[in-house]
């Protein structure tokens, strides 16, 4: 148990029984004298003290948080960014209880095996397109890297039930960006399927939509798969639109509006 600044902030975990342990400890406060309780199944207990260093300058404190300990429990709210700030986890008080020392990009999601799926920090093209995705754990250990063979990763991903990954991407040899979704094989990284939104939408810029132009005409920010309807839902900031696509492609390999 990592002791909170008040009892509601305690974070506890029970490890499987064994004679030897290597225990990862998460949930410590930065720049703080933390107390950690180690308790065995037989009731023996010891309190250890861990003094932590201050956070780095690019790990930002929460400016405002409105919730309760009863609602949040010992869960953390994780925020990631596409700029220079580090991913960070806040508790119900807004206190930082975890942060990364590497600028992992865009969406951080929990996998069924407890690992994290998050964009890499390795840039392949400006402004924020990276090599792909890491499968990692909170300690920073990386198990796999998933890459797109046709272009970089951006914004969002979705883990399918069979472990394959829907990933937002773009084609590096195309004149447009942020307008395709690909399905990656979980074992080989092979692209199993590609949805190109140019198949179903016109690509003209419309005045008044911020940074929209002929290159970034759609700007896909999110992807979701609905098992019940076997469809994909994607958002396009520069089209002010959310569209729904058939998961199955047509006989020519092109995507279709649902």
mmCIF file of C-alpha atoms in Angstrom:
data_model
loop_
_atom_site.group_PDB
_atom_site.id
_atom_site.type_symbol
_atom_site.label_atom_id
_atom_site.label_comp_id
_atom_site.label_asym_id
_atom_site.label_seq_id
_atom_site.Cartn_x
_atom_site.Cartn_y
_atom_site.Cartn_z
ATOM 1 C CA UNK A 1 0.000 0.000 0.000
ATOM 2 C CA UNK A 2 1.306 3.419 -1.025
ATOM 3 C CA UNK A 3 -0.006 5.770 1.625
ATOM 4 C CA UNK A 4 -1.927 8.760 0.356
ATOM 5 C CA UNK A 5 -1.756 12.267 1.735
ATOM 6 C CA UNK A 6 -5.085 11.294 3.255
ATOM 7 C CA UNK A 7 -6.592 7.790 3.643
ATOM 8 C CA UNK A 8 -8.695 8.082 0.478
ATOM 9 C CA UNK A 9 -5.474 8.441 -1.503
ATOM 10 C CA UNK A 10 -4.069 5.040 -0.517
ATOM 11 C CA UNK A 11 -3.206 2.833 -3.493
ATOM 12 C CA UNK A 12 -2.973 -0.897 -2.714
ATOM 13 C CA UNK A 13 -2.098 -4.015 -4.676
ATOM 14 C CA UNK A 14 -1.959 -7.681 -3.671
ATOM 15 C CA UNK A 15 0.763 -9.773 -5.302
ATOM 16 C CA UNK A 16 0.554 -13.570 -5.797
ATOM 17 C CA UNK A 17 2.077 -15.663 -3.023
ATOM 18 C CA UNK A 18 5.772 -16.469 -3.465
ATOM 19 C CA UNK A 19 8.946 -16.816 -1.418
ATOM 20 C CA UNK A 20 10.787 -14.141 -3.383
ATOM 21 C CA UNK A 21 9.330 -10.956 -4.832
ATOM 22 C CA UNK A 22 10.377 -8.061 -7.014
ATOM 23 C CA UNK A 23 7.637 -5.521 -6.333
ATOM 24 C CA UNK A 24 7.016 -2.608 -8.692
ATOM 25 C CA UNK A 25 5.715 0.358 -6.719
ATOM 26 C CA UNK A 26 3.497 2.895 -8.468
ATOM 27 C CA UNK A 27 1.498 5.813 -7.145
ATOM 28 C CA UNK A 28 4.261 7.694 -5.327
ATOM 29 C CA UNK A 29 4.016 11.464 -4.960
ATOM 30 C CA UNK A 30 6.822 13.515 -6.487
ATOM 31 C CA UNK A 31 9.100 15.609 -4.235
ATOM 32 C CA UNK A 32 7.615 13.899 -1.194
ATOM 33 C CA UNK A 33 8.548 11.533 1.619
ATOM 34 C CA UNK A 34 6.310 8.593 0.707
ATOM 35 C CA UNK A 35 5.407 5.788 3.084
ATOM 36 C CA UNK A 36 4.819 2.303 1.684
ATOM 37 C CA UNK A 37 3.361 -0.537 3.766
ATOM 38 C CA UNK A 38 4.530 -4.075 2.972
ATOM 39 C CA UNK A 39 2.292 -6.688 4.554
ATOM 40 C CA UNK A 40 2.546 -10.462 4.210
ATOM 41 C CA UNK A 41 -0.320 -12.939 4.088
ATOM 42 C CA UNK A 42 0.621 -13.997 7.633
ATOM 43 C CA UNK A 43 0.136 -10.458 8.935
ATOM 44 C CA UNK A 44 3.761 -9.353 9.207
ATOM 45 C CA UNK A 45 4.104 -5.703 8.275
ATOM 46 C CA UNK A 46 6.853 -3.198 7.589
ATOM 47 C CA UNK A 47 6.718 0.459 6.600
ATOM 48 C CA UNK A 48 9.415 1.784 4.282
ATOM 49 C CA UNK A 49 10.084 5.397 3.370
ATOM 50 C CA UNK A 50 10.852 6.531 -0.179
ATOM 51 C CA UNK A 51 11.943 10.110 -0.858
ATOM 52 C CA UNK A 52 11.195 11.131 -4.458
ATOM 53 C CA UNK A 53 12.626 13.871 -6.640
ATOM 54 C CA UNK A 54 10.632 16.826 -8.012
ATOM 55 C CA UNK A 55 8.901 16.375 -11.358
ATOM 56 C CA UNK A 56 10.552 17.607 -14.513
ATOM 57 C CA UNK A 57 9.510 21.000 -15.875
ATOM 58 C CA UNK A 58 7.531 19.407 -18.719
ATOM 59 C CA UNK A 59 5.355 17.390 -16.291
ATOM 60 C CA UNK A 60 2.494 19.745 -15.560
ATOM 61 C CA UNK A 61 0.397 20.014 -12.417
ATOM 62 C CA UNK A 62 -3.385 19.920 -12.765
ATOM 63 C CA UNK A 63 -4.831 23.425 -12.903
ATOM 64 C CA UNK A 64 -8.328 22.302 -11.897
ATOM 65 C CA UNK A 65 -10.094 19.034 -11.033
ATOM 66 C CA UNK A 66 -13.622 18.549 -9.786
ATOM 67 C CA UNK A 67 -14.462 15.052 -8.589
ATOM 68 C CA UNK A 68 -14.669 13.081 -5.353
ATOM 69 C CA UNK A 69 -12.674 10.297 -3.747
ATOM 70 C CA UNK A 70 -15.873 8.238 -3.629
ATOM 71 C CA UNK A 71 -16.258 8.460 -7.396
ATOM 72 C CA UNK A 72 -12.617 8.126 -8.441
ATOM 73 C CA UNK A 73 -11.506 5.629 -5.800
ATOM 74 C CA UNK A 74 -7.827 4.817 -6.345
ATOM 75 C CA UNK A 75 -8.153 5.145 -10.119
ATOM 76 C CA UNK A 76 -5.997 7.670 -11.935
ATOM 77 C CA UNK A 77 -6.875 9.954 -14.837
ATOM 78 C CA UNK A 78 -4.188 9.766 -17.521
ATOM 79 C CA UNK A 79 -3.499 12.578 -19.973
ATOM 80 C CA UNK A 80 -1.218 12.448 -22.990
ATOM 81 C CA UNK A 81 -0.265 15.119 -25.467
ATOM 82 C CA UNK A 82 1.140 15.569 -28.921
ATOM 83 C CA UNK A 83 3.387 18.440 -27.877
ATOM 84 C CA UNK A 84 6.313 18.563 -25.420
ATOM 85 C CA UNK A 85 4.488 17.678 -22.184
ATOM 86 C CA UNK A 86 4.951 14.222 -20.654
ATOM 87 C CA UNK A 87 2.076 11.749 -20.109
ATOM 88 C CA UNK A 88 0.822 12.009 -16.550
ATOM 89 C CA UNK A 89 -1.653 10.332 -14.177
ATOM 90 C CA UNK A 90 -3.659 12.404 -11.655
ATOM 91 C CA UNK A 91 -5.643 11.189 -8.650
ATOM 92 C CA UNK A 92 -8.930 12.573 -7.308
ATOM 93 C CA UNK A 93 -7.128 15.516 -5.675
ATOM 94 C CA UNK A 94 -5.303 16.388 -8.879
ATOM 95 C CA UNK A 95 -2.029 15.141 -7.396
ATOM 96 C CA UNK A 96 0.429 13.568 -9.824
ATOM 97 C CA UNK A 97 0.844 9.871 -8.978
ATOM 98 C CA UNK A 98 2.609 8.694 -12.160
ATOM 99 C CA UNK A 99 4.314 10.235 -15.158
ATOM 100 C CA UNK A 100 6.451 9.141 -18.081
ATOM 101 C CA UNK A 101 9.936 10.451 -18.744
ATOM 102 C CA UNK A 102 9.479 9.966 -22.501
ATOM 103 C CA UNK A 103 7.034 11.960 -24.637
ATOM 104 C CA UNK A 104 4.763 9.100 -25.720
ATOM 105 C CA UNK A 105 2.230 10.522 -28.142
ATOM 106 C CA UNK A 106 -1.553 10.582 -28.266
ATOM 107 C CA UNK A 107 -3.956 8.038 -26.849
ATOM 108 C CA UNK A 108 -2.883 5.828 -23.943
ATOM 109 C CA UNK A 109 -5.175 2.822 -23.518
ATOM 110 C CA UNK A 110 -5.198 -0.204 -21.210
ATOM 111 C CA UNK A 111 -5.041 -3.628 -22.878
ATOM 112 C CA UNK A 112 -6.817 -6.745 -21.500
ATOM 113 C CA UNK A 113 -3.450 -8.131 -20.325
ATOM 114 C CA UNK A 114 -2.854 -4.986 -18.241
ATOM 115 C CA UNK A 115 -0.302 -3.526 -20.635
ATOM 116 C CA UNK A 116 -0.578 -0.071 -22.170
ATOM 117 C CA UNK A 117 -0.975 0.765 -25.858
ATOM 118 C CA UNK A 118 0.349 4.227 -26.710
ATOM 119 C CA UNK A 119 1.969 6.093 -29.586
ATOM 120 C CA UNK A 120 5.755 6.094 -29.774
ATOM 121 C CA UNK A 121 7.871 9.195 -29.251
ATOM 122 C CA UNK A 122 9.883 8.669 -32.453
ATOM 123 C CA UNK A 123 8.887 11.245 -35.029
ATOM 124 C CA UNK A 124 8.787 10.303 -38.713
ATOM 125 C CA UNK A 125 7.213 13.490 -40.049
ATOM 126 C CA UNK A 126 6.135 16.844 -38.691
ATOM 127 C CA UNK A 127 4.101 17.930 -36.898
ATOM 128 C CA UNK A 128 3.419 14.790 -34.799
ATOM 129 C CA UNK A 129 3.411 11.631 -36.935
ATOM 130 C CA UNK A 130 5.341 8.872 -35.153
ATOM 131 C CA UNK A 131 6.554 5.394 -36.092
ATOM 132 C CA UNK A 132 3.586 3.585 -34.564
ATOM 133 C CA UNK A 133 2.527 2.142 -31.217
ATOM 134 C CA UNK A 134 4.259 0.682 -28.163
ATOM 135 C CA UNK A 135 2.877 -2.113 -26.030
ATOM 136 C CA UNK A 136 4.408 -1.354 -22.650
ATOM 137 C CA UNK A 137 3.855 -1.349 -18.900
ATOM 138 C CA UNK A 138 3.871 1.481 -16.355
ATOM 139 C CA UNK A 139 7.554 0.948 -15.555
ATOM 140 C CA UNK A 140 8.389 1.887 -19.144
ATOM 141 C CA UNK A 141 9.345 -1.620 -20.267
ATOM 142 C CA UNK A 142 8.407 -2.035 -23.944
ATOM 143 C CA UNK A 143 7.272 -5.438 -25.193
ATOM 144 C CA UNK A 144 6.350 -4.683 -28.811
ATOM 145 C CA UNK A 145 6.338 -1.881 -31.322
ATOM 146 C CA UNK A 146 3.655 -1.834 -34.010
ATOM 147 C CA UNK A 147 4.508 0.152 -37.136
ATOM 148 C CA UNK A 148 2.693 1.187 -40.259
ATOM 149 C CA UNK A 149 4.566 0.286 -43.421
ATOM 150 C CA UNK A 150 2.873 3.045 -45.433
ATOM 151 C CA UNK A 151 2.994 6.035 -43.080
ATOM 152 C CA UNK A 152 3.081 7.192 -39.482
ATOM 153 C CA UNK A 153 0.666 6.878 -36.567
ATOM 154 C CA UNK A 154 -1.457 9.733 -35.242
ATOM 155 C CA UNK A 155 -4.215 10.460 -32.726
ATOM 156 C CA UNK A 156 -5.973 7.156 -31.940
ATOM 157 C CA UNK A 157 -6.091 3.365 -32.046
ATOM 158 C CA UNK A 158 -8.562 0.592 -31.178
ATOM 159 C CA UNK A 159 -7.711 -2.910 -29.953
ATOM 160 C CA UNK A 160 -9.943 -5.555 -31.529
ATOM 161 C CA UNK A 161 -11.134 -8.639 -29.634
ATOM 162 C CA UNK A 162 -8.728 -10.863 -31.584
ATOM 163 C CA UNK A 163 -5.786 -8.624 -30.631
ATOM 164 C CA UNK A 164 -5.373 -6.982 -34.027
ATOM 165 C CA UNK A 165 -5.154 -3.200 -33.949
ATOM 166 C CA UNK A 166 -7.047 -0.478 -35.771
ATOM 167 C CA UNK A 167 -4.630 2.427 -36.156
ATOM 168 C CA UNK A 168 -5.085 5.874 -37.645
ATOM 169 C CA UNK A 169 -2.424 6.549 -40.253
ATOM 170 C CA UNK A 170 -1.724 8.221 -43.585
ATOM 171 C CA UNK A 171 0.072 7.257 -46.771
ATOM 172 C CA UNK A 172 3.517 8.842 -46.960
ATOM 173 C CA UNK A 173 3.472 8.937 -50.772
ATOM 174 C CA UNK A 174 0.026 10.556 -50.882
ATOM 175 C CA UNK A 175 -0.733 14.255 -51.208
ATOM 176 C CA UNK A 176 -3.076 14.089 -48.174
ATOM 177 C CA UNK A 177 -2.746 13.159 -44.490
ATOM 178 C CA UNK A 178 -4.908 11.858 -41.613
ATOM 179 C CA UNK A 179 -7.489 10.267 -43.866
ATOM 180 C CA UNK A 180 -6.977 6.493 -43.586
ATOM 181 C CA UNK A 181 -7.397 3.782 -40.980
ATOM 182 C CA UNK A 182 -5.490 0.499 -41.130
ATOM 183 C CA UNK A 183 -5.862 -2.874 -39.420
ATOM 184 C CA UNK A 184 -2.524 -4.267 -38.208
ATOM 185 C CA UNK A 185 -1.851 -7.956 -37.561
ATOM 186 C CA UNK A 186 -0.938 -8.303 -33.861
ATOM 187 C CA UNK A 187 1.927 -10.711 -34.572
ATOM 188 C CA UNK A 188 3.448 -9.607 -37.873
ATOM 189 C CA UNK A 189 2.470 -5.942 -38.222
ATOM 190 C CA UNK A 190 1.083 -6.737 -41.675
ATOM 191 C CA UNK A 191 -1.644 -4.395 -42.884
ATOM 192 C CA UNK A 192 -4.713 -6.611 -43.142
ATOM 193 C CA UNK A 193 -7.166 -3.936 -44.236
ATOM 194 C CA UNK A 194 -7.219 -0.240 -45.153
ATOM 195 C CA UNK A 195 -10.085 2.248 -45.127
ATOM 196 C CA UNK A 196 -9.429 5.344 -47.257
ATOM 197 C CA UNK A 197 -11.958 8.088 -46.541
ATOM 198 C CA UNK A 198 -11.299 9.645 -49.947
ATOM 199 C CA UNK A 199 -13.375 6.737 -51.298
ATOM 200 C CA UNK A 200 -16.525 8.173 -49.724
ATOM 201 C CA UNK A 201 -16.029 11.924 -49.178
ATOM 202 C CA UNK A 202 -15.081 14.886 -51.378
ATOM 203 C CA UNK A 203 -11.684 16.451 -50.573
ATOM 204 C CA UNK A 204 -12.275 20.163 -50.808
ATOM 205 C CA UNK A 205 -11.225 22.683 -48.161
ATOM 206 C CA UNK A 206 -13.955 24.781 -46.596
ATOM 207 C CA UNK A 207 -13.215 28.245 -45.239
ATOM 208 C CA UNK A 208 -13.503 28.810 -41.511
ATOM 209 C CA UNK A 209 -12.345 25.424 -40.248
ATOM 210 C CA UNK A 210 -9.013 26.403 -38.731
ATOM 211 C CA UNK A 211 -5.998 24.681 -40.300
ATOM 212 C CA UNK A 212 -7.927 22.793 -42.970
ATOM 213 C CA UNK A 213 -6.344 22.753 -46.421
ATOM 214 C CA UNK A 214 -6.050 20.449 -49.427
ATOM 215 C CA UNK A 215 -3.504 18.270 -47.598
ATOM 216 C CA UNK A 216 -5.200 17.962 -44.196
ATOM 217 C CA UNK A 217 -8.755 17.998 -45.504
ATOM 218 C CA UNK A 218 -10.297 15.517 -43.009
ATOM 219 C CA UNK A 219 -8.098 15.433 -39.872
ATOM 220 C CA UNK A 220 -9.180 12.160 -38.292
ATOM 221 C CA UNK A 221 -9.069 12.418 -34.491
ATOM 222 C CA UNK A 222 -10.764 9.218 -33.285
ATOM 223 C CA UNK A 223 -11.673 5.656 -34.273
ATOM 224 C CA UNK A 224 -14.214 3.246 -32.753
ATOM 225 C CA UNK A 225 -15.341 -0.235 -33.780
ATOM 226 C CA UNK A 226 -18.924 -1.302 -33.021
ATOM 227 C CA UNK A 227 -19.230 -5.078 -32.817
ATOM 228 C CA UNK A 228 -23.042 -5.063 -32.911
ATOM 229 C CA UNK A 229 -23.202 -3.347 -36.319
ATOM 230 C CA UNK A 230 -19.735 -4.389 -37.582
ATOM 231 C CA UNK A 231 -18.931 -0.777 -38.430
ATOM 232 C CA UNK A 232 -16.246 1.824 -37.821
ATOM 233 C CA UNK A 233 -17.018 5.298 -36.542
ATOM 234 C CA UNK A 234 -14.434 8.000 -37.263
ATOM 235 C CA UNK A 235 -14.370 11.727 -36.580
ATOM 236 C CA UNK A 236 -13.125 14.388 -38.963
ATOM 237 C CA UNK A 237 -12.343 17.719 -37.320
ATOM 238 C CA UNK A 238 -11.927 19.588 -40.573
ATOM 239 C CA UNK A 239 -15.212 18.288 -41.961
ATOM 240 C CA UNK A 240 -17.134 18.935 -38.726
ATOM 241 C CA UNK A 241 -18.342 15.366 -39.186
ATOM 242 C CA UNK A 242 -18.545 11.937 -37.616
ATOM 243 C CA UNK A 243 -19.017 9.195 -40.208
ATOM 244 C CA UNK A 244 -19.842 5.502 -39.994
ATOM 245 C CA UNK A 245 -18.147 3.011 -42.334
ATOM 246 C CA UNK A 246 -18.766 -0.654 -43.091
ATOM 247 C CA UNK A 247 -16.038 -2.817 -41.599
ATOM 248 C CA UNK A 248 -16.170 -4.948 -44.751
ATOM 249 C CA UNK A 249 -14.695 -3.380 -47.884
ATOM 250 C CA UNK A 250 -16.395 -3.616 -51.256
ATOM 251 C CA UNK A 251 -15.305 -5.983 -54.042
ATOM 252 C CA UNK A 252 -12.715 -3.410 -55.195
ATOM 253 C CA UNK A 253 -11.187 -3.028 -51.758
ATOM 254 C CA UNK A 254 -12.742 0.393 -51.158
ATOM 255 C CA UNK A 255 -14.544 1.518 -48.050
ATOM 256 C CA UNK A 256 -18.264 2.280 -47.906
ATOM 257 C CA UNK A 257 -20.457 4.571 -45.857
ATOM 258 C CA UNK A 258 -22.834 2.689 -43.630
#
